[in-house]
Coordinates of C-alpha atoms and ligand atoms in Angstrom, one line a residue:
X1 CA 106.5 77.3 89.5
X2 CA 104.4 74.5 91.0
X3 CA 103.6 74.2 94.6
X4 CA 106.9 72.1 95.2
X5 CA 109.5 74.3 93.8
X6 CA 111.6 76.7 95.6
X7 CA 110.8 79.4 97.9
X8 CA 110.5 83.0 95.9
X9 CA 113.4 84.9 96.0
X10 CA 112.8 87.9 98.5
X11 CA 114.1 91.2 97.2
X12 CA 114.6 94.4 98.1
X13 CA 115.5 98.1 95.9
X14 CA 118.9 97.1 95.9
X15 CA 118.3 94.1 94.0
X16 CA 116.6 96.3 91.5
X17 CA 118.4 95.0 88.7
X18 CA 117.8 91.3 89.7
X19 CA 113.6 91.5 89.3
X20 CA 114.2 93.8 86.4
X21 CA 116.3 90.8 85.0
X22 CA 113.5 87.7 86.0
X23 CA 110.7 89.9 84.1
X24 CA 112.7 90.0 80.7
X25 CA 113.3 86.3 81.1
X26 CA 109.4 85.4 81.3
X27 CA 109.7 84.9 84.9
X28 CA 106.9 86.1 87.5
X29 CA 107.7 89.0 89.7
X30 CA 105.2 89.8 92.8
X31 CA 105.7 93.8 93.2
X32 CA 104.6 96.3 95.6
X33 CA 102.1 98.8 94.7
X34 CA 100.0 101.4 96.6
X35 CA 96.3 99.7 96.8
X36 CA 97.8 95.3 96.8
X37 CA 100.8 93.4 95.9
X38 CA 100.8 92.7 92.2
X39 CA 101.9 89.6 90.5
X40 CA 103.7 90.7 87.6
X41 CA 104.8 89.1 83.9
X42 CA 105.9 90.7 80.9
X43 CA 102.3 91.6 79.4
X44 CA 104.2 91.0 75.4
X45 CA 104.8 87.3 76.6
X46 CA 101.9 84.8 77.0
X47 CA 103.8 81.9 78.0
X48 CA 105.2 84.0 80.9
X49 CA 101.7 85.7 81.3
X50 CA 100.2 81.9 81.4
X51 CA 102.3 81.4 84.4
X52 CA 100.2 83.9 86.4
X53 CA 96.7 82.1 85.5
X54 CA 98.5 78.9 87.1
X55 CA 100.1 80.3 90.0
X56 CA 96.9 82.0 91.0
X57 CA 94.5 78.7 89.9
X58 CA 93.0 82.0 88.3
X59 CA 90.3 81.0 85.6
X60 CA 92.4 82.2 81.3
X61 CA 89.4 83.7 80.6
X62 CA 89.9 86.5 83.5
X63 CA 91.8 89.8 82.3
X64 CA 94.7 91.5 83.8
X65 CA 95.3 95.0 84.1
X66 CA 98.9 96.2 82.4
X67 CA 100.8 98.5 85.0
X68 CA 103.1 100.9 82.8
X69 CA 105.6 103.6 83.6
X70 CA 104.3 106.6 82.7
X71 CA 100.9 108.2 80.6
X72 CA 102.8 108.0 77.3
X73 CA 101.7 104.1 78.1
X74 CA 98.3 105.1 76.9
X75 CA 98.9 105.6 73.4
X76 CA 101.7 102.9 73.1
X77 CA 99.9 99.8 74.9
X78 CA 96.4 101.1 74.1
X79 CA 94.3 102.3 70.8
X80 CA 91.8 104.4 70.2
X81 CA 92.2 106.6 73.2
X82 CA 89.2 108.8 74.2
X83 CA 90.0 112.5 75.5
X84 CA 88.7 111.0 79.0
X85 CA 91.1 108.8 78.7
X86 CA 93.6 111.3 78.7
X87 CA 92.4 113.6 81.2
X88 CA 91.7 111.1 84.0
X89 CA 95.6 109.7 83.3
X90 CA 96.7 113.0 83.8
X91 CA 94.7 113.9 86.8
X92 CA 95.2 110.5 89.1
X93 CA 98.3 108.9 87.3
X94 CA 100.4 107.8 89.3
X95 CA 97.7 106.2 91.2
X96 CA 94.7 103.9 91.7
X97 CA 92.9 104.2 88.9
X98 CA 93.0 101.5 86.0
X99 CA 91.6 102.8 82.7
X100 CA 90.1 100.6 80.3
X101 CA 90.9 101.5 76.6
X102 CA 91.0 99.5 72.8
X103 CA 94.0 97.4 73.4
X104 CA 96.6 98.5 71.3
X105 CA 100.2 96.5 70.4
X106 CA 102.2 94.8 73.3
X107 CA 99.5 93.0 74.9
X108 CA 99.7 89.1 74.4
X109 CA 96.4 87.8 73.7
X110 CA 96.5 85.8 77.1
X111 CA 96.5 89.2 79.0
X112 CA 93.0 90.0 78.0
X113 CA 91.7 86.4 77.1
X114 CA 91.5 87.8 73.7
X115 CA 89.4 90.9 74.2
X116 CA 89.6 94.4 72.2
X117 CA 90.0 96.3 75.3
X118 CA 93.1 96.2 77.9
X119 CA 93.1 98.0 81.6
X120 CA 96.2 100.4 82.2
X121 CA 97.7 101.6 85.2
X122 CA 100.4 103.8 86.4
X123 CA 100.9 102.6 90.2
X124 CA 101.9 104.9 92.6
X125 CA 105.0 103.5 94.2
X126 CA 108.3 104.2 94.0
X127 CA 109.6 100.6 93.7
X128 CA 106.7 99.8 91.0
X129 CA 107.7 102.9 88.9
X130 CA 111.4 102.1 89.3
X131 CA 110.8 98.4 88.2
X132 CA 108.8 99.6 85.4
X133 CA 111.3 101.9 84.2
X134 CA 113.7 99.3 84.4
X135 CA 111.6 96.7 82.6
X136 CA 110.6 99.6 79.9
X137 CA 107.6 97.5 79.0
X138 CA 104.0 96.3 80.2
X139 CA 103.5 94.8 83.1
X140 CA 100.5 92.4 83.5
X141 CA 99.3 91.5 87.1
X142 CA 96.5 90.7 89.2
X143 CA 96.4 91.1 93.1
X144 CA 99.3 88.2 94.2
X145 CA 96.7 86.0 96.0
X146 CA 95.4 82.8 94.9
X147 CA 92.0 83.2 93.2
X148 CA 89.3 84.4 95.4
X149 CA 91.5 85.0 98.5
X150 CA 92.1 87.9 99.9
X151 CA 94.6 90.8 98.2
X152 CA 98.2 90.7 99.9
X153 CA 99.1 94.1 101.4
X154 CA 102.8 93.0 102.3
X155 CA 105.5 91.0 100.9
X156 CA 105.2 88.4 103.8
X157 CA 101.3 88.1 102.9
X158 CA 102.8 87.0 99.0
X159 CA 104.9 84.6 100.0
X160 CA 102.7 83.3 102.5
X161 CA 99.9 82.3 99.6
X162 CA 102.4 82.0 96.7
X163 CA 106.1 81.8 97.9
X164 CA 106.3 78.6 96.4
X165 CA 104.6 79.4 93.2
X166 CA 106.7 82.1 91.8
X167 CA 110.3 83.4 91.1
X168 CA 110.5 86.7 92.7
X169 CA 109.1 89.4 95.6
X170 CA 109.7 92.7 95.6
X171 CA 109.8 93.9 99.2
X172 CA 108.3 97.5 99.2
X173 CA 106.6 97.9 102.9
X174 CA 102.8 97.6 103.5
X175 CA 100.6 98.7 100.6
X176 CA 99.3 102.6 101.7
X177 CA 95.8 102.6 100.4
X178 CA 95.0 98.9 101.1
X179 CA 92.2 98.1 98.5
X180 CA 92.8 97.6 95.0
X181 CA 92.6 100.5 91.9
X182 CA 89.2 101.7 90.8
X183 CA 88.4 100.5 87.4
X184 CA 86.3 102.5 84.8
X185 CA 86.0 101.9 81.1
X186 CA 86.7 105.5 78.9
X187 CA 85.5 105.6 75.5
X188 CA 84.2 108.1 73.2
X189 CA 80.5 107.0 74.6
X190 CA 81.7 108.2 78.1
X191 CA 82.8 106.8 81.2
X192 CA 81.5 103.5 83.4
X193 CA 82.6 102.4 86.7
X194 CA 83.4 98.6 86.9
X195 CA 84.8 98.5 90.0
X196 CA 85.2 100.7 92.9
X197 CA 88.3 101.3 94.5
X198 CA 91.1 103.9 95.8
X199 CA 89.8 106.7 93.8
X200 CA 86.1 107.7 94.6
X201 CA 83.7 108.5 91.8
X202 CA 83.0 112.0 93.0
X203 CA 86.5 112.8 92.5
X204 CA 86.5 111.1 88.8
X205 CA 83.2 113.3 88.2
X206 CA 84.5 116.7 89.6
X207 CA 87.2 115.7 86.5
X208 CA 84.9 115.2 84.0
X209 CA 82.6 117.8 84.7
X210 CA 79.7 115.0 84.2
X211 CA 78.6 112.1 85.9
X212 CA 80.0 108.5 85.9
X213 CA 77.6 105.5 84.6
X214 CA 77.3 102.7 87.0
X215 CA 78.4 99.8 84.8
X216 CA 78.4 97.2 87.5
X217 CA 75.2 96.1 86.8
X218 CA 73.8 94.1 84.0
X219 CA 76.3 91.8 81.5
X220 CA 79.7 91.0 83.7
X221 CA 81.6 94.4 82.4
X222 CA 84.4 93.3 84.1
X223 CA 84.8 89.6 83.7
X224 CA 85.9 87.7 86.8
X225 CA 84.8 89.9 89.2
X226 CA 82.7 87.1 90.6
X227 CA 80.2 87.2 93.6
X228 CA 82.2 85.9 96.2
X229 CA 86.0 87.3 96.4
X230 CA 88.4 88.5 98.4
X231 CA 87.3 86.3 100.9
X232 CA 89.2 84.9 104.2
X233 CA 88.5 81.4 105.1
X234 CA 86.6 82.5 107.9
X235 CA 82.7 82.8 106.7
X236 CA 82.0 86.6 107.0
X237 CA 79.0 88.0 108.1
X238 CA 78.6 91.6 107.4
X239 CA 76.4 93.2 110.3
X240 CA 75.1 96.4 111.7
X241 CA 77.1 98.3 114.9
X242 CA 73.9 98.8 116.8
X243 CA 72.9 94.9 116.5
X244 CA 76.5 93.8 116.9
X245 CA 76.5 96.0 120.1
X246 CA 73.8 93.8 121.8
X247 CA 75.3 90.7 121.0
X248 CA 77.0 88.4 123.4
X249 CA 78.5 85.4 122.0
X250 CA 80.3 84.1 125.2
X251 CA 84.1 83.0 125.0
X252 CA 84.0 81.1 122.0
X253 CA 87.4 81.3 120.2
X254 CA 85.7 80.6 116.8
X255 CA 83.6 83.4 116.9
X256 CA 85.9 87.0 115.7
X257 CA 84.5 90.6 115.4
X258 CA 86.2 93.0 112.8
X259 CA 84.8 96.8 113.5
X260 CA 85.6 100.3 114.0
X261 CA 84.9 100.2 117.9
X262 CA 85.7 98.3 120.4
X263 CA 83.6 94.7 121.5
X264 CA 83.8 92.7 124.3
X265 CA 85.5 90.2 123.0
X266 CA 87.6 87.5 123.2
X267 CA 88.7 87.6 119.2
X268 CA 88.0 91.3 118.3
X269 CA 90.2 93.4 115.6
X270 CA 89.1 97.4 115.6
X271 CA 89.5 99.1 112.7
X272 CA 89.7 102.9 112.1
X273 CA 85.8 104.6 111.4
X274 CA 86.9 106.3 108.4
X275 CA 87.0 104.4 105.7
X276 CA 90.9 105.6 104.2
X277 CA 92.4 104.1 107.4
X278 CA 89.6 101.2 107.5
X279 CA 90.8 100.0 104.2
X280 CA 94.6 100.7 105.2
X281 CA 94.3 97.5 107.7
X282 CA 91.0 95.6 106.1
X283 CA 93.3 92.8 104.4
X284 CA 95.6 92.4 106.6
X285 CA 93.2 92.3 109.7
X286 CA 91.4 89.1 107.7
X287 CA 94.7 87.2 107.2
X288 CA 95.3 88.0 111.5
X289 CA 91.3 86.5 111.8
X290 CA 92.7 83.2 109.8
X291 CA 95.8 82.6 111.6
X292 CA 93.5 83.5 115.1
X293 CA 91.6 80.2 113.7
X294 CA 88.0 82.1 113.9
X295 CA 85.4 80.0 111.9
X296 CA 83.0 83.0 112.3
X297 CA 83.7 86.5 111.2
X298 CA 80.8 89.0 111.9
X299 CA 82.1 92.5 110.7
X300 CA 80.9 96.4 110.8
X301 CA 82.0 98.5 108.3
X302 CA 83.3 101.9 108.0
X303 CA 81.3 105.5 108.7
X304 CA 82.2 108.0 106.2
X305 CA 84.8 108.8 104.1
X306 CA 85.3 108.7 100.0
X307 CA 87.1 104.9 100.1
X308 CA 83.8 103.6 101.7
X309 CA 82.3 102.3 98.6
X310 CA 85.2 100.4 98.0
X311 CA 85.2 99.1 101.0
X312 CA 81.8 98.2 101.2
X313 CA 82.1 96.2 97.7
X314 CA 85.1 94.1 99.2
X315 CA 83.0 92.9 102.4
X316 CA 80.1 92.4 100.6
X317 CA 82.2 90.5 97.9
X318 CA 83.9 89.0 101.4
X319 CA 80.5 87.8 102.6
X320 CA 79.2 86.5 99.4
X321 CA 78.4 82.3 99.7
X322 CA 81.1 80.6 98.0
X323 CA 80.6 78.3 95.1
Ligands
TXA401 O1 94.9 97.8 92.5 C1 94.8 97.0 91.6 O2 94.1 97.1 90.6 C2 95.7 95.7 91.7 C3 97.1 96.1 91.6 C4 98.1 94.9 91.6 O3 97.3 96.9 90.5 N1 95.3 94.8 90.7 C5 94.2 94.0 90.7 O4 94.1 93.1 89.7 O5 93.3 94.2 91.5 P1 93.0 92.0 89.6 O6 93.3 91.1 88.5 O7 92.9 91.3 90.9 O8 91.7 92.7 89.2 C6 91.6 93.3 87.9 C7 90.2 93.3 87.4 C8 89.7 92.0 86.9 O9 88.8 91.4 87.9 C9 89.0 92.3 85.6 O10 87.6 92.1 85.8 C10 89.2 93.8 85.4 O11 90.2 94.2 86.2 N2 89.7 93.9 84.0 C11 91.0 93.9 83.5 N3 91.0 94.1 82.2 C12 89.8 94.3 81.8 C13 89.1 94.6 80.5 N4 89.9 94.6 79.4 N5 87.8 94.7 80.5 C14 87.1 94.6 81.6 N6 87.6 94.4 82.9 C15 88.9 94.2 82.9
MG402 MG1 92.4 90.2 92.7

């Protein structure tokens, strides 16, 4: 569990049984989904649920979402469901969209850090669904990064940050959508986005039949979502194409360019222009910009595309000064 013990035990669908058997004993279990990597516990134990918060170095006070199996999840792990609720479960479950609801029984208090309301998700990956079938419970996890690092999009990226911290990985190939779940909140007073993500708000309103609230704003809606995150240990400085263009910084190794066209450059990523395919490679292009040893990290996001606020979020969260 500490950073001393034993290398995490890298599994694949064969060894099904093996992670479904590590999450029933309180152990923690990194699993594939389609946005990250999660880091999973059983969400009905808080001592194993307390293991995440110290693997990570992630503050108690932060809440996890609860991946379930299924939409029957909604009434079992939550309370108080609105109709919303229900209807944006059935039209993006499985998939990245985590629903905030009145938390109902088999949530340890640690989960939410004691709050009325728990986030649920039904992730869409085979390997996810099959362990959470398996595990026929909750299945609390944040992104399987340390805190304030950026989201692992393969198995190698888990082990690389937290092999050493944790009991089991659950090899399931690179994550497809590449940024983490949308978050809203649904209750009977309507629906506010937290946090952007792999589902666009257009496609939530065209749902709904009415428009979204912007609830990112104001008090911190969704707690631990702090200014600078998903950050590479690069400094990143988020930049325009057209001023980028006219730049010349010379040969100097320390200086890396992430954007969706080429640059003359001697440590340039590119990046496809629309912002699905942008967001495929984002985390994974940081972690290459780390291990390059660039200091400096000026980047140009994405054109178009419904994932582009998402996008947009994580560099801006990327760029953020750090405490
Ligand atoms: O795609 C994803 O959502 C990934 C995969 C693994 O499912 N998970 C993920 O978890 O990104 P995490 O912990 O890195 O981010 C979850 C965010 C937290 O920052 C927290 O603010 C918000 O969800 N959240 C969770 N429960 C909440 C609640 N009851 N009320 C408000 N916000 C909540
Ligand atoms: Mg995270």
């Amino acid at each position: 569990m500490d950073s001393d013990g034993v290398m995490a035990q890298l599994l694949s669908v064969e060894d099904l049984d093996v992670a479904v058997v590590a999450l029933k004993a309180g152990d923690l279990v990194a699993f594939p989904t389609e946005t990250v990597y999660g880091l999973g516990a059983d969400a009905s134990n808080g001592e194993a649920v307390a293991k995440i918060f110290t693997a990570k170095g992630r503050p108690a006070g932060h809440p996890l979402i609860v991946h379930i199996a299924g939409s029957e999840g909604l009434s079992r792990f939550g309370r108080d469901v609105s109709g919303d609720a229900f209807r944006l479960a059935d039209a993006f479950w499985p998939g990245p969209l985590t629903i905030i609801v009145g938390r109902g029984d088999g949530v340890a208090d640690e989960v939410t850090g004691g709050r009325s309301t728990v986030g649920l998700r039904v992730p869409d990956h085979p390997l996810a669904l099959a362990l959470l079938k398996g595990f026929d419970g909750g299945v609390a996890g944040p992104s399987a990064n340390r805190f304030g690092a950026v989201s692992p999009t393969t198995a190698r990226h888990v082990l690389d940050d937290l092999g050493h911290r944790i009991d089991v990985v659950l090899d399931g190939g690179p994550a497809r959508v590449g940024v983490e779940s949308t978050i809203v909140e649904a209750t009977d007073d309507g629906v506010r986005l937290l946090r952007p993500g792999g589902i666009s708000v257009v496609e939530i309103e065209a749902v709904l039949g009415r428009s979204v609230v912007d609830g990112r704003e104001g008090e911190s809606r969704a707690p631990g979502m702090l200014v600078s995150h998903y950050a590479p240990a690069a400094t990143v400085e988020l930049v325009d194409g057209a001023w980028l263009g006219a730049q010349t910084f010379g040969a100097t190794q320390s200086v890396g360019v992430i954007a969706p066209f080429d640059h003359e450059h001697g440590a340039s990523w590119r990046l496809p222009a629309d912002a699905a395919g942008y967001a495929a490679g984002l985390y994974a292009t940081l972690r290459e910009a780390d291990r390059a040893g660039v200091d400096r990290l000026f980047i140009v996001g994405p054109d178009d595309g419904p994932l582009c606020d998402a996008v947009l979020d994580r560099l801006v969260k990327a760029s953020a000064p750090r405490p």
